[in-house]
Amino acid sequence: MDIRLHDILTMKKAHPCGSNRWEVLRVGMDFRMKCLGCGREIMIERRKAEKGLRSIEREGETLC
């Protein structure tokens, strides 16, 4: 799956703050993502992130 820096990922499950949108800050074997609701940053395995992914937004276009 083609996920790049600063993509906005919409996940299937919501964060405890209520938001399900995340900005990608680091890409590799795992992702570093920032919640767009509360600003919390997390590290998540690539496999887990791709499994819970609903859509990808990249500079005005929706990919998935």
PDB file of C-alpha atoms in Angstrom:
ATOM      1  CA  MET A   1       0.000   0.000   0.000  1.00  0.00           C
ATOM      2  CA  ASP A   2       1.331   3.446  -0.927  1.00  0.00           C
ATOM      3  CA  ILE A   3       1.226   5.608   2.204  1.00  0.00           C
ATOM      4  CA  ARG A   4       3.410   8.723   2.219  1.00  0.00           C
ATOM      5  CA  LEU A   5       4.398  11.432   4.682  1.00  0.00           C
ATOM      6  CA  HIS A   6       1.659  13.924   5.566  1.00  0.00           C
ATOM      7  CA  ASP A   7      -1.127  11.723   4.183  1.00  0.00           C
ATOM      8  CA  ILE A   8      -4.340  11.854   6.215  1.00  0.00           C
ATOM      9  CA  LEU A   9      -5.555   8.362   7.129  1.00  0.00           C
ATOM     10  CA  THR A  10      -9.139   7.682   8.138  1.00  0.00           C
ATOM     11  CA  MET A  11      -9.224   4.622  10.365  1.00  0.00           C
ATOM     12  CA  LYS A  12     -12.104   2.208  11.063  1.00  0.00           C
ATOM     13  CA  LYS A  13     -11.910   2.663  14.844  1.00  0.00           C
ATOM     14  CA  ALA A  14     -12.033   6.052  16.523  1.00  0.00           C
ATOM     15  CA  HIS A  15      -9.406   7.326  18.950  1.00  0.00           C
ATOM     16  CA  PRO A  16     -10.717   7.814  22.537  1.00  0.00           C
ATOM     17  CA  CYS A  17     -10.974  11.567  21.819  1.00  0.00           C
ATOM     18  CA  GLY A  18     -13.593  10.763  19.138  1.00  0.00           C
ATOM     19  CA  SER A  19     -11.563  11.472  15.998  1.00  0.00           C
ATOM     20  CA  ASN A  20     -10.658   8.767  13.464  1.00  0.00           C
ATOM     21  CA  ARG A  21      -8.372  10.930  11.266  1.00  0.00           C
ATOM     22  CA  TRP A  22      -4.568  10.717  11.578  1.00  0.00           C
ATOM     23  CA  GLU A  23      -1.637  12.490   9.881  1.00  0.00           C
ATOM     24  CA  VAL A  24       1.371  10.320   8.963  1.00  0.00           C
ATOM     25  CA  LEU A  25       4.607  11.737  10.426  1.00  0.00           C
ATOM     26  CA  ARG A  26       6.977   8.815   9.759  1.00  0.00           C
ATOM     27  CA  VAL A  27       6.881   5.875   7.344  1.00  0.00           C
ATOM     28  CA  GLY A  28       8.831   2.641   7.662  1.00  0.00           C
ATOM     29  CA  MET A  29       8.212  -0.758   9.232  1.00  0.00           C
ATOM     30  CA  ASP A  30       5.907   1.142  11.538  1.00  0.00           C
ATOM     31  CA  PHE A  31       4.112   4.473  11.275  1.00  0.00           C
ATOM     32  CA  ARG A  32       4.273   7.474  13.545  1.00  0.00           C
ATOM     33  CA  MET A  33       0.911   9.178  13.376  1.00  0.00           C
ATOM     34  CA  LYS A  34      -0.670  12.261  14.946  1.00  0.00           C
ATOM     35  CA  CYS A  35      -4.344  12.351  15.896  1.00  0.00           C
ATOM     36  CA  LEU A  36      -6.033  15.319  14.243  1.00  0.00           C
ATOM     37  CA  GLY A  37      -8.538  15.562  17.094  1.00  0.00           C
ATOM     38  CA  CYS A  38      -6.325  15.883  20.178  1.00  0.00           C
ATOM     39  CA  GLY A  39      -2.755  16.005  18.828  1.00  0.00           C
ATOM     40  CA  ARG A  40      -1.563  12.760  20.482  1.00  0.00           C
ATOM     41  CA  GLU A  41       1.257  11.002  18.602  1.00  0.00           C
ATOM     42  CA  ILE A  42       1.488   7.205  18.425  1.00  0.00           C
ATOM     43  CA  MET A  43       3.676   4.551  16.838  1.00  0.00           C
ATOM     44  CA  ILE A  44       1.795   1.691  15.176  1.00  0.00           C
ATOM     45  CA  GLU A  45       2.961  -1.319  13.169  1.00  0.00           C
ATOM     46  CA  ARG A  46       2.473  -0.991   9.411  1.00  0.00           C
ATOM     47  CA  ARG A  47       0.474  -4.221   9.282  1.00  0.00           C
ATOM     48  CA  LYS A  48      -1.955  -3.067  12.003  1.00  0.00           C
ATOM     49  CA  ALA A  49      -2.375   0.375  10.445  1.00  0.00           C
ATOM     50  CA  GLU A  50      -3.072  -1.024   6.969  1.00  0.00           C
ATOM     51  CA  LYS A  51      -5.603  -3.503   8.386  1.00  0.00           C
ATOM     52  CA  GLY A  52      -7.555  -0.749  10.190  1.00  0.00           C
ATOM     53  CA  LEU A  53      -7.419   1.714   7.303  1.00  0.00           C
ATOM     54  CA  ARG A  54     -10.613   3.035   5.735  1.00  0.00           C
ATOM     55  CA  SER A  55      -9.304   5.760   3.370  1.00  0.00           C
ATOM     56  CA  ILE A  56      -6.262   7.860   2.442  1.00  0.00           C
ATOM     57  CA  GLU A  57      -6.415  11.590   1.654  1.00  0.00           C
ATOM     58  CA  ARG A  58      -3.501  13.212  -0.146  1.00  0.00           C
ATOM     59  CA  GLU A  59      -3.583  16.977  -0.836  1.00  0.00           C
ATOM     60  CA  GLY A  60      -7.223  17.245  -1.827  1.00  0.00           C
ATOM     61  CA  GLU A  61      -7.619  13.801  -3.414  1.00  0.00           C
ATOM     62  CA  THR A  62      -9.083  10.684  -1.804  1.00  0.00           C
ATOM     63  CA  LEU A  63      -7.296   7.477  -2.809  1.00  0.00           C
ATOM     64  CA  CYS A  64      -8.847   4.535  -1.031  1.00  0.00           C
TER      65      CYS A  64
END
